[in-house]
PDB file of C-alpha atoms in Angstrom:
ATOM      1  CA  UNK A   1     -83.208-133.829  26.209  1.00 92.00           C
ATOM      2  CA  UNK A   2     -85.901-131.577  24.973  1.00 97.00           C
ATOM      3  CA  UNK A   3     -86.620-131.851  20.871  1.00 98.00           C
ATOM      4  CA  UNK A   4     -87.700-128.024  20.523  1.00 97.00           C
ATOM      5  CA  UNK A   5     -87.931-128.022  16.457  1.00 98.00           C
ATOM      6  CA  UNK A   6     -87.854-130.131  13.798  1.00 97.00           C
ATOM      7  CA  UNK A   7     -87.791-129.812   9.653  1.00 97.00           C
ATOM      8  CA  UNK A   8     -87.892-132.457   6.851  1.00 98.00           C
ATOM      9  CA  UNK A   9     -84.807-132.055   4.650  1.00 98.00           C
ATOM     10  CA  UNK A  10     -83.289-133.881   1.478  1.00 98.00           C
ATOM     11  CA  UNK A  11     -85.244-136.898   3.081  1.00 97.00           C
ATOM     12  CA  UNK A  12     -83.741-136.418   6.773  1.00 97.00           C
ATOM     13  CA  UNK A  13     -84.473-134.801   9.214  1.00 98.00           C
ATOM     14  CA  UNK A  14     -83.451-131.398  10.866  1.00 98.00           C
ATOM     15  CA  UNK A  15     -83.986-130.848  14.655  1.00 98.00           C
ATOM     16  CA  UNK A  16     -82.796-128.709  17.429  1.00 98.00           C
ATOM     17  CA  UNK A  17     -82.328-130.107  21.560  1.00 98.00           C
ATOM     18  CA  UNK A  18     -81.648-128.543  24.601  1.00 98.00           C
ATOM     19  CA  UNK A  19     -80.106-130.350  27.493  1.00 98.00           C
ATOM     20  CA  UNK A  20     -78.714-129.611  30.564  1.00 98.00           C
ATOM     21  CA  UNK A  21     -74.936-129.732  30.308  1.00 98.00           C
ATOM     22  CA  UNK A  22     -72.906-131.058  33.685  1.00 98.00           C
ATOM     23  CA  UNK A  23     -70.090-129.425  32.485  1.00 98.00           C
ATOM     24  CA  UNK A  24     -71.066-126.354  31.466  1.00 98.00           C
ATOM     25  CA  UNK A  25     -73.753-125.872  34.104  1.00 98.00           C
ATOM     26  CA  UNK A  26     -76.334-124.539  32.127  1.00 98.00           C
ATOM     27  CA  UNK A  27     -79.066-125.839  29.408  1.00 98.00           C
ATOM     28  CA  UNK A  28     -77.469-126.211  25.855  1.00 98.00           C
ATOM     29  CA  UNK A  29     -79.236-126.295  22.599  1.00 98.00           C
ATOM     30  CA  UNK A  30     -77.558-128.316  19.398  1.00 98.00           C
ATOM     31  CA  UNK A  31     -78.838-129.043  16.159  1.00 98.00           C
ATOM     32  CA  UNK A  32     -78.564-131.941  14.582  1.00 98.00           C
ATOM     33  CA  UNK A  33     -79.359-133.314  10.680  1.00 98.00           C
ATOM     34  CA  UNK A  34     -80.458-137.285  10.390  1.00 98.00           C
ATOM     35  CA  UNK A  35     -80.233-138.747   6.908  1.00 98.00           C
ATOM     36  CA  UNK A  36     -82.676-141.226   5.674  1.00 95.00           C
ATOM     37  CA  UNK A  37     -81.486-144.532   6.653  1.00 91.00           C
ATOM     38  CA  UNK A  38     -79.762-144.012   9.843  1.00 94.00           C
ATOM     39  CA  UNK A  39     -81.089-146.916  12.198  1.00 94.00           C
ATOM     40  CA  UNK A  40     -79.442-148.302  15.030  1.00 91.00           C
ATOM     41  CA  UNK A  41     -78.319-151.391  12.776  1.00 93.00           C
ATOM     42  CA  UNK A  42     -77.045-149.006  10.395  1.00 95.00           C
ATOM     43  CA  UNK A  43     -75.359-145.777  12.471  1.00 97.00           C
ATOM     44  CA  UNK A  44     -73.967-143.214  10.456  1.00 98.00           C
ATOM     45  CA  UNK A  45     -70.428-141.190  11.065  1.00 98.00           C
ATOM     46  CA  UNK A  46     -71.030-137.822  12.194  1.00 98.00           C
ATOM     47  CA  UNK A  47     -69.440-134.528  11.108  1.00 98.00           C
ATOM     48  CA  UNK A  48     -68.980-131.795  13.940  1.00 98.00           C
ATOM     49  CA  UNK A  49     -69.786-128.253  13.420  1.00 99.00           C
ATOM     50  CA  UNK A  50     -68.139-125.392  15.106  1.00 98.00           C
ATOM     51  CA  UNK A  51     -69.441-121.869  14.609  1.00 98.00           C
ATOM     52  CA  UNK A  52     -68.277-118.599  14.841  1.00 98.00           C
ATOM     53  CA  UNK A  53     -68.413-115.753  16.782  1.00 98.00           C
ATOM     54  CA  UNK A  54     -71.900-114.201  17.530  1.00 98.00           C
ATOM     55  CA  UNK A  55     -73.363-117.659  15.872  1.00 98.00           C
ATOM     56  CA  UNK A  56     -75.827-120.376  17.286  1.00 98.00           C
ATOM     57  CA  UNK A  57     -76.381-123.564  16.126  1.00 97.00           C
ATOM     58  CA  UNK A  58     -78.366-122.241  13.806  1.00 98.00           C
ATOM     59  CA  UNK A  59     -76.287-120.038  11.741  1.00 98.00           C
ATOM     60  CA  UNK A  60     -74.933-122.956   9.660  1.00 98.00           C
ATOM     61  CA  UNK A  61     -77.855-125.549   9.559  1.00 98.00           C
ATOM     62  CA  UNK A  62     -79.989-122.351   8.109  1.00 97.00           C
ATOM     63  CA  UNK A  63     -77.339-120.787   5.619  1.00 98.00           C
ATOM     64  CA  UNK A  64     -74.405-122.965   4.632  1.00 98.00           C
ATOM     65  CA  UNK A  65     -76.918-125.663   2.534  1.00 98.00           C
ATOM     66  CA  UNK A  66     -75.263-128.848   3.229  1.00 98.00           C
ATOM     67  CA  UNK A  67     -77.463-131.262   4.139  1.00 98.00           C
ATOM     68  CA  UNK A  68     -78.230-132.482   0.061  1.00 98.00           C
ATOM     69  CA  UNK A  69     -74.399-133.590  -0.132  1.00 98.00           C
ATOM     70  CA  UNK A  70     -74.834-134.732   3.626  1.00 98.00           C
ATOM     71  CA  UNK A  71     -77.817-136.841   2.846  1.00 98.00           C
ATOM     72  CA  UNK A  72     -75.992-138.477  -0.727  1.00 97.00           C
ATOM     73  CA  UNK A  73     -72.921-139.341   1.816  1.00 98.00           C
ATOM     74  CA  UNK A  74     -74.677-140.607   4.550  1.00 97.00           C
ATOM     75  CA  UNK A  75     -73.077-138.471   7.307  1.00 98.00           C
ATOM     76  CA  UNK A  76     -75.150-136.787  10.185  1.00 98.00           C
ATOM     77  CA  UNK A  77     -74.331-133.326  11.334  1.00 98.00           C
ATOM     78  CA  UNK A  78     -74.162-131.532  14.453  1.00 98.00           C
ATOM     79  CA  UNK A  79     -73.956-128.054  15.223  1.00 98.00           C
ATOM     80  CA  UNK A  80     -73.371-127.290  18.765  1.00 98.00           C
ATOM     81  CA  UNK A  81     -74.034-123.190  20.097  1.00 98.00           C
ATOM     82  CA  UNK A  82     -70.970-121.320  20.350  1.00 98.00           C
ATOM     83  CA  UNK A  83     -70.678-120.402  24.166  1.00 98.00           C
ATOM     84  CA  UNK A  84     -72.495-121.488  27.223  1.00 98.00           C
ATOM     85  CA  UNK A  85     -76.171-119.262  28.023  1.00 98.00           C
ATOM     86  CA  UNK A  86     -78.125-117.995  30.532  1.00 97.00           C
ATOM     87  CA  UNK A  87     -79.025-115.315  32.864  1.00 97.00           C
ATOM     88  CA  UNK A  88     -76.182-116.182  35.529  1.00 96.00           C
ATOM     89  CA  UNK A  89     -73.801-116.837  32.642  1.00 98.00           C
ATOM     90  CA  UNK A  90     -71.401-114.664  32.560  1.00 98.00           C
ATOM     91  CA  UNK A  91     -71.092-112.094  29.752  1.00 98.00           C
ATOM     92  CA  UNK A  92     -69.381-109.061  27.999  1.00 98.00           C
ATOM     93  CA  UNK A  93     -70.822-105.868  26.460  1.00 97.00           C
ATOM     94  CA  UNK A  94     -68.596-106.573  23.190  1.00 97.00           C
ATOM     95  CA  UNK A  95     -69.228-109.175  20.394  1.00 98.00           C
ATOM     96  CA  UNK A  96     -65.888-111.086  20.764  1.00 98.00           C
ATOM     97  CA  UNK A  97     -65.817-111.184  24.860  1.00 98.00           C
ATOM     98  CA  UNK A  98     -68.146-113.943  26.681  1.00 98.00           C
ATOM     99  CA  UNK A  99     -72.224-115.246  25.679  1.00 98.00           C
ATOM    100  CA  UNK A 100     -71.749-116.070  21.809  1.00 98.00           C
ATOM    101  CA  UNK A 101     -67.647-116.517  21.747  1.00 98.00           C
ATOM    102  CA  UNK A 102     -66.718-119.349  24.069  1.00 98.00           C
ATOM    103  CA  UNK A 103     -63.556-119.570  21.585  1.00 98.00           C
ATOM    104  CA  UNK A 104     -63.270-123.723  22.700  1.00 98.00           C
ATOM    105  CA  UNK A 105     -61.455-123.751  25.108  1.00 98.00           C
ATOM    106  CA  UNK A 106     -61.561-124.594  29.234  1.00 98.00           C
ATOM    107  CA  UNK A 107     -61.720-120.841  31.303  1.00 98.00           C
ATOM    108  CA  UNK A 108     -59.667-120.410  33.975  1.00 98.00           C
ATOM    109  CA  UNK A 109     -60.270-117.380  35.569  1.00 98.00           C
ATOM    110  CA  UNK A 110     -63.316-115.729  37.116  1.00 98.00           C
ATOM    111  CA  UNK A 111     -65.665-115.234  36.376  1.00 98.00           C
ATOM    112  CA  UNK A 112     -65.815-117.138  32.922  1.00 98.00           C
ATOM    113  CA  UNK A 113     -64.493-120.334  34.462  1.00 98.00           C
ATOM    114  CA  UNK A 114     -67.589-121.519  35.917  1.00 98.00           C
ATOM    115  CA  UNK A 115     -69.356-122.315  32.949  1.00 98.00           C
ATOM    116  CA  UNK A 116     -66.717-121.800  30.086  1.00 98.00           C
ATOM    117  CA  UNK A 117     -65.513-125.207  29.644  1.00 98.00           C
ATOM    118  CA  UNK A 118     -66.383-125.406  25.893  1.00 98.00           C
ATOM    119  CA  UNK A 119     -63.419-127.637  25.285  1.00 98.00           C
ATOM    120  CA  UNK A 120     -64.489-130.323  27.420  1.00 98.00           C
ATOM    121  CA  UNK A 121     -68.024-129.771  26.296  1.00 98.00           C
ATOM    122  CA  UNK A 122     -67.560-130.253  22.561  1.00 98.00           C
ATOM    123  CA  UNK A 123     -64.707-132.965  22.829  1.00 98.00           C
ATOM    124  CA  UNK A 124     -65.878-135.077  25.832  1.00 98.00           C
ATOM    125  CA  UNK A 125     -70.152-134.264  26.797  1.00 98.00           C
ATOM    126  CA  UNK A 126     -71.321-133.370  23.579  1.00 98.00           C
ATOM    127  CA  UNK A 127     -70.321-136.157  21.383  1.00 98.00           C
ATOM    128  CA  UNK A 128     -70.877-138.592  24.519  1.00 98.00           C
ATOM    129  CA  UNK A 129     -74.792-137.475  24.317  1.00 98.00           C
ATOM    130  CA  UNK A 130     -75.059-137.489  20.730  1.00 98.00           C
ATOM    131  CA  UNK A 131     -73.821-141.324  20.270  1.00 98.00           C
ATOM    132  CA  UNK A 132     -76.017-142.687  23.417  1.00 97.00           C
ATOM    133  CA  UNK A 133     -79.224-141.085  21.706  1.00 97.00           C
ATOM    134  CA  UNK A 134     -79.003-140.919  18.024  1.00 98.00           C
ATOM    135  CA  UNK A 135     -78.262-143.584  15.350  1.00 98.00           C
ATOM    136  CA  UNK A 136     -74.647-142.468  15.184  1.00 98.00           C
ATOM    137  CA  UNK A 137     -71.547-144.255  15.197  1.00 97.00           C
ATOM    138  CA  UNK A 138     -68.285-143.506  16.902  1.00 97.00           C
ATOM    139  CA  UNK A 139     -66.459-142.464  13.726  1.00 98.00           C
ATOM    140  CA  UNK A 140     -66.068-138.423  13.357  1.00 98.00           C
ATOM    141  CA  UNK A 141     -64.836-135.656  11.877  1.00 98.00           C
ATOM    142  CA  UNK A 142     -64.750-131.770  13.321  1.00 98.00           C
ATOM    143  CA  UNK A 143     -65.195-128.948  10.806  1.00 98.00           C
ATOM    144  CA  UNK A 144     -65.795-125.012  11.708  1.00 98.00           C
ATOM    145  CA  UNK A 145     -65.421-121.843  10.748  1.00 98.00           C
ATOM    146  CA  UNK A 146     -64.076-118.760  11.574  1.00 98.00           C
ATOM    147  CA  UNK A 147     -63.394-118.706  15.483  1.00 98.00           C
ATOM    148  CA  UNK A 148     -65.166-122.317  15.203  1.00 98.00           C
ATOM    149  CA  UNK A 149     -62.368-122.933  12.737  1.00 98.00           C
ATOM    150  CA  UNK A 150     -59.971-122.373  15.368  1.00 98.00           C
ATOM    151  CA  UNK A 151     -62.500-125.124  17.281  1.00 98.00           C
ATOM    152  CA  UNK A 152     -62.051-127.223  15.138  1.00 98.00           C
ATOM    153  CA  UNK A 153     -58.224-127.716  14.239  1.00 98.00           C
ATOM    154  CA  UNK A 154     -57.609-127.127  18.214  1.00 98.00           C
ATOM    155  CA  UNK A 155     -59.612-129.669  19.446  1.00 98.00           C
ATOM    156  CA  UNK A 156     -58.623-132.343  16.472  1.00 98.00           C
ATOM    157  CA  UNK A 157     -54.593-131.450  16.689  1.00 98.00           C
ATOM    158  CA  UNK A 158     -55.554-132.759  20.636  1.00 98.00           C
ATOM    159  CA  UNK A 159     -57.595-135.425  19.971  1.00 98.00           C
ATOM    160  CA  UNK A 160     -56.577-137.174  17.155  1.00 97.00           C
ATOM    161  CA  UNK A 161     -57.601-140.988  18.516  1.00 97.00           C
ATOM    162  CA  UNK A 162     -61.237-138.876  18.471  1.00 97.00           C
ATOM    163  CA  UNK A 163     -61.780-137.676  14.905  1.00 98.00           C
ATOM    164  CA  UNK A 164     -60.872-138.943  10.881  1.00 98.00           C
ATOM    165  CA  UNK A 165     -60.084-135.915  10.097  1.00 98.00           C
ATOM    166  CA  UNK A 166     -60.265-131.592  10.117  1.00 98.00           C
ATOM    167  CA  UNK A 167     -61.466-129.243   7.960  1.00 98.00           C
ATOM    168  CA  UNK A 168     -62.050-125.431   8.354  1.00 98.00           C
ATOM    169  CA  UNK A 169     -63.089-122.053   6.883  1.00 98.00           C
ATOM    170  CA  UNK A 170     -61.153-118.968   7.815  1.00 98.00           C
ATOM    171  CA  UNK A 171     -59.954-120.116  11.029  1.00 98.00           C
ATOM    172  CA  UNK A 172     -58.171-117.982  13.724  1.00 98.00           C
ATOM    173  CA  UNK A 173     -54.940-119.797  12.708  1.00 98.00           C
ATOM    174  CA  UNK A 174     -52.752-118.086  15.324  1.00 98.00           C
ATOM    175  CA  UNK A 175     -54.822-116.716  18.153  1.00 98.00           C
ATOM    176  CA  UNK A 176     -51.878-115.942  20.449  1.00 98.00           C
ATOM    177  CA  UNK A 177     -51.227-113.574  17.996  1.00 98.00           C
ATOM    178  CA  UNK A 178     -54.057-111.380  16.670  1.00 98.00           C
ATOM    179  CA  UNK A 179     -56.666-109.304  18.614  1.00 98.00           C
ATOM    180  CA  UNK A 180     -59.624-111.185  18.689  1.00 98.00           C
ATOM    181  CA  UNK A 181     -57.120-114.367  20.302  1.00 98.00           C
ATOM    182  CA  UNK A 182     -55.211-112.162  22.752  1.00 98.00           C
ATOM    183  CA  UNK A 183     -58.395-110.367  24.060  1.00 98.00           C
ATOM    184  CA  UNK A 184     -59.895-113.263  24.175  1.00 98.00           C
ATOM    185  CA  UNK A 185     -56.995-115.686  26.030  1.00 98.00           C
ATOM    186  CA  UNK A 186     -56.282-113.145  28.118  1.00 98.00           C
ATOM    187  CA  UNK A 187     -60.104-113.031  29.597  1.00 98.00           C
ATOM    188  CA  UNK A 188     -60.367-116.668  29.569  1.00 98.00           C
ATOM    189  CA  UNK A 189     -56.876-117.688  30.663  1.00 98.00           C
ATOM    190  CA  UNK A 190     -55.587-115.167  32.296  1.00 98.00           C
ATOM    191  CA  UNK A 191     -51.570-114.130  31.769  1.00 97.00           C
ATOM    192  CA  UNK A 192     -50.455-118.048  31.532  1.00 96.00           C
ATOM    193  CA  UNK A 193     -48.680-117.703  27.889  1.00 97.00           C
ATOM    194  CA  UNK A 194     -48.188-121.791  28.277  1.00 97.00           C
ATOM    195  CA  UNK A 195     -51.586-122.344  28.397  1.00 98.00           C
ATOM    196  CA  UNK A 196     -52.170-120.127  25.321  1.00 98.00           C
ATOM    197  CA  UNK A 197     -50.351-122.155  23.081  1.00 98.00           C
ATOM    198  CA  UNK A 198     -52.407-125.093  24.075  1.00 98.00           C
ATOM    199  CA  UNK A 199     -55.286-123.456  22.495  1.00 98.00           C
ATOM    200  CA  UNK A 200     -53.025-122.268  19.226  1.00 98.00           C
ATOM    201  CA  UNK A 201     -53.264-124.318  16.191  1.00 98.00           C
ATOM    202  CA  UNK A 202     -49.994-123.299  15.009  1.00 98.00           C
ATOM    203  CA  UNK A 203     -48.545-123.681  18.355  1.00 98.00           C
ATOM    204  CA  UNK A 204     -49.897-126.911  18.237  1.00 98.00           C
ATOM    205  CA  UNK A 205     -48.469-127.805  14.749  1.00 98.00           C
ATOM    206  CA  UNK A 206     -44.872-126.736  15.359  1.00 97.00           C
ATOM    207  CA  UNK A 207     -44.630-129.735  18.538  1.00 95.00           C
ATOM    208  CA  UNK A 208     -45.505-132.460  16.040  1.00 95.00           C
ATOM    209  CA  UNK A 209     -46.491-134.171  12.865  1.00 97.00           C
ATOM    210  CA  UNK A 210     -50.344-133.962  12.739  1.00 97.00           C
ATOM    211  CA  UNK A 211     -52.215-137.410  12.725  1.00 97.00           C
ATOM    212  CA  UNK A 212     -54.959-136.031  10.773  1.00 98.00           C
ATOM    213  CA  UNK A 213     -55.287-135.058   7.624  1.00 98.00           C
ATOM    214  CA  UNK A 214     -56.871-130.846   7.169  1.00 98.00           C
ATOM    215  CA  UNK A 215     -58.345-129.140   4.740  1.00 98.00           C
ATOM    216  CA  UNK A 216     -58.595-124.645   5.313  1.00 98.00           C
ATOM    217  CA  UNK A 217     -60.315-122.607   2.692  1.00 98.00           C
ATOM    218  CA  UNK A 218     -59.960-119.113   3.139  1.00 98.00           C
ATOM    219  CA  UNK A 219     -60.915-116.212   0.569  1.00 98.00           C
ATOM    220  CA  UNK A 220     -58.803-113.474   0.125  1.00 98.00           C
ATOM    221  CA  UNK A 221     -61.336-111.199  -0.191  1.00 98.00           C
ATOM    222  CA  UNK A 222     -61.944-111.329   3.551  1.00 98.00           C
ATOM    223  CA  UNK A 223     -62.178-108.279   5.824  1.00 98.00           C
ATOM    224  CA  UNK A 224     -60.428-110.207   8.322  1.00 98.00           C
ATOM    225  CA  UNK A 225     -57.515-111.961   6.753  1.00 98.00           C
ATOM    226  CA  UNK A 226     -54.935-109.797   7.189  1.00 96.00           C
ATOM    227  CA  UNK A 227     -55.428-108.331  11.094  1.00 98.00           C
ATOM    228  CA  UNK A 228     -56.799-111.603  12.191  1.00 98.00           C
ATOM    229  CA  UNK A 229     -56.973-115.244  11.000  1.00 98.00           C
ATOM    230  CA  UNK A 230     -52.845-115.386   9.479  1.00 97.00           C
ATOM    231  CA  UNK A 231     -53.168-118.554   7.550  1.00 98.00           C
ATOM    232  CA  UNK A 232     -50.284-117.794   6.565  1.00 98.00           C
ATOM    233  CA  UNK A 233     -48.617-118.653  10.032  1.00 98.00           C
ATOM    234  CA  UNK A 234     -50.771-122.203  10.376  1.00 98.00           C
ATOM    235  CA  UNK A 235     -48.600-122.831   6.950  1.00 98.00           C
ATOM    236  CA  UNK A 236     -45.410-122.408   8.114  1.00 98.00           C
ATOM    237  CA  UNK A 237     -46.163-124.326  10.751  1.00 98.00           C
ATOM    238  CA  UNK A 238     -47.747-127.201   9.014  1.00 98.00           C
ATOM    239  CA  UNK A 239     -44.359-127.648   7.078  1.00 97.00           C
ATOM    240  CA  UNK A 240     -42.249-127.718   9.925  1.00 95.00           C
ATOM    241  CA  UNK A 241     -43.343-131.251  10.166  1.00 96.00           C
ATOM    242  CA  UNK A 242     -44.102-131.721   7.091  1.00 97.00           C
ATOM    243  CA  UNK A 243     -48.024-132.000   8.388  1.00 97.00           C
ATOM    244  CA  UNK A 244     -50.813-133.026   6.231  1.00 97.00           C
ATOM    245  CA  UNK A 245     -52.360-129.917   5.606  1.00 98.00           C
ATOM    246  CA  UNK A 246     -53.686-128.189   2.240  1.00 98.00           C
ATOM    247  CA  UNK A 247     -54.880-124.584   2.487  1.00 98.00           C
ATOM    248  CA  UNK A 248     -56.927-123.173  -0.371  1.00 98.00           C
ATOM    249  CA  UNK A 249     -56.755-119.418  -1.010  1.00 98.00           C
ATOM    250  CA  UNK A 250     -60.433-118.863  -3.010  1.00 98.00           C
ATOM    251  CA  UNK A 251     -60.224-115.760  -5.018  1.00 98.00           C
ATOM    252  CA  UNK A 252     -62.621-113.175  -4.000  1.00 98.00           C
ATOM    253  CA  UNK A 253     -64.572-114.768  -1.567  1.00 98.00           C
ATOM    254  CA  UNK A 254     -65.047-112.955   2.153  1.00 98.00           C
ATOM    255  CA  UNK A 255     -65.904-114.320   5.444  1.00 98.00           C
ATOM    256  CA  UNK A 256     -69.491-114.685   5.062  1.00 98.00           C
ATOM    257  CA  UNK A 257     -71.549-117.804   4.531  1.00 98.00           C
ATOM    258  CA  UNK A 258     -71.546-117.259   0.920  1.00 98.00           C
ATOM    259  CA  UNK A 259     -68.058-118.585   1.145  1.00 98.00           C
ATOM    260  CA  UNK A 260     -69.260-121.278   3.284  1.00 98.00           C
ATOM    261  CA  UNK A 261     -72.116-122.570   0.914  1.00 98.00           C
ATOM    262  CA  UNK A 262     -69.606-122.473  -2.533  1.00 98.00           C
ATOM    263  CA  UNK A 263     -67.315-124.786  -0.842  1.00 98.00           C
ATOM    264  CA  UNK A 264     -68.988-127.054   1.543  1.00 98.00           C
ATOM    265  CA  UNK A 265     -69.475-129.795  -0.544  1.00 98.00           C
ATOM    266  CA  UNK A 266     -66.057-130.326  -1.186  1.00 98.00           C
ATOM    267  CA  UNK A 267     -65.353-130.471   2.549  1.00 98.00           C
ATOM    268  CA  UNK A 268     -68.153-132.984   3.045  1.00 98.00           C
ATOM    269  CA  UNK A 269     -66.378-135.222   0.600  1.00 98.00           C
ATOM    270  CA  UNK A 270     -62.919-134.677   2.437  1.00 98.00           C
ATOM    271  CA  UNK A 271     -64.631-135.576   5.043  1.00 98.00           C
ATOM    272  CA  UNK A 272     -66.639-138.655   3.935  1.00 98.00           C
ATOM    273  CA  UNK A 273     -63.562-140.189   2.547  1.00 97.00           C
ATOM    274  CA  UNK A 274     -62.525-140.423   6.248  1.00 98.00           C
ATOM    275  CA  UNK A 275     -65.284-141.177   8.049  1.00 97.00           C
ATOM    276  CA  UNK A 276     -66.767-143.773   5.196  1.00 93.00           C
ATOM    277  CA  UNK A 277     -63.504-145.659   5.673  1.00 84.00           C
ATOM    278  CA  UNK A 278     -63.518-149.413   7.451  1.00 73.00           C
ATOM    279  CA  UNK A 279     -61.102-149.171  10.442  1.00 63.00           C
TER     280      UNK A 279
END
């Protein structure tokens, strides 16, 4: 690993890596925030941050201002970049398609399938890395936002023996469903509907009970609600099993990290209440 940056912050630190990834086949950058006290004695849980489309890893260390409640709760943070990079990576003209919306999952189908294996990479490599080299304990959570929220309640419906718990802001709920999902799935995955709704949240929901508690805040001022994030749907779904999952509709807010930084305390406490737990 290569430390490229670092910052002081609320009495941590703040630095960004690159690394070459095996799975993705390409150098990766992550950021990561360190509060005082984390030692090797004393490792601290660690809360996963997904990002959204056209976002880096540094699109939420820089605006969402978390790491003062981070630093109280004694929880590290690490945001991850949102797509593999490079000049042979492959790529699209259009914002949603390719280099900045890797949408979590594992590509099959050329030419995105050599290096689009974000789902592996965030669930498997990533956290791997993070706990062999950092003062970090096993116990996690996944949080995200946006396409990163769809990340994050993806990856923790599937891994539930990984994280404490799952929290997002106005996920793609039902990606099968709206534009960004189906252009997306359709690049990615090709035609394979089954394999779609492995990568669904509320796909995933309406098979089982989820093991893991979820928190969604989503404003209903957002430009996007309606034509693509249908938290709606991830509702219904949720109380087909009668999951553990409370969505908060916040009254005027849009999709923008204004949203992000009224609210992200509260998710670091969900969170913390998890993660601080002895088991």
């Amino acid at each position: 690993m290569n430390n490229v940056s670092q910052n002081r912050v609320c009495s941590g630190w703040h630095r960004q890596y690159t690394h070459d990834s095996e799975v993705l086949g390409c150098e990766m950058r992550f950021a990561l925030f360190l509060p005082i006290g984390a030692t090797t004695t004393k490792p601290v849980p660690v809360l996963y941050w997904l990002s959204g489309l056209t976002c880096t890893d540094e699109n939420f260390m820089q605006k969402a201002g978390a790491f003062k409640m981070a630093a109280e709760l004694g929880i590290a943070i690490v945001a991850p970049d949102t797509s593999p990079r490079g000049d042979d990576v492959a790529d699209d003209d259009s914002y949603d398609l390719g280099q900045g919306a890797g949408f979590y999952l594992n590509a099959t189908q050329e030419p995105w399938s050599k290096h689009y294996q974000m789902y592996d990479y965030i669930s498997q490599e990533l956290p791997q890395l993070i706990e062999e080299h950092f003062p970090v304990s096993s116990k996690k959570s996944i949080s995200g936002h946006s396409m990163g929220g769809h990340g994050a309640i993806t990856i923790g419906l599937k891994n539930p023996h990984r994280y404490r718990s799952i929290s997002a802001f106005s996920p793609i709920c039902n990606p099968m469903n709206v534009p960004w999902g189906k252009k997306a799935f359709s690049a990615y995955l090709g035609d394979n509907l089954e394999l779609w709704r492995e990568y669904d949240s509320c796909e995933l929901l309406k098979r089982a009970k989820s093991e893991l508690p979820i928190l969604v805040d989503q404003g209903d001022a957002d430009n996007f609600l309606a034509e693509q994030l249908s938290p709606e749907q991830l509702i219904k779904a949720a109380n087909e099993w009668d999951s553990d999952v409370t969505v908060h509709m916040q009254h005027g807010y849009d999709h923008s990290y204004y949203f992000i930084s009224s609210f992200i305390d509260q998710h670091l406490k969900f969170h913390a209440k998890y993660l601080l737990m002895e088991r």
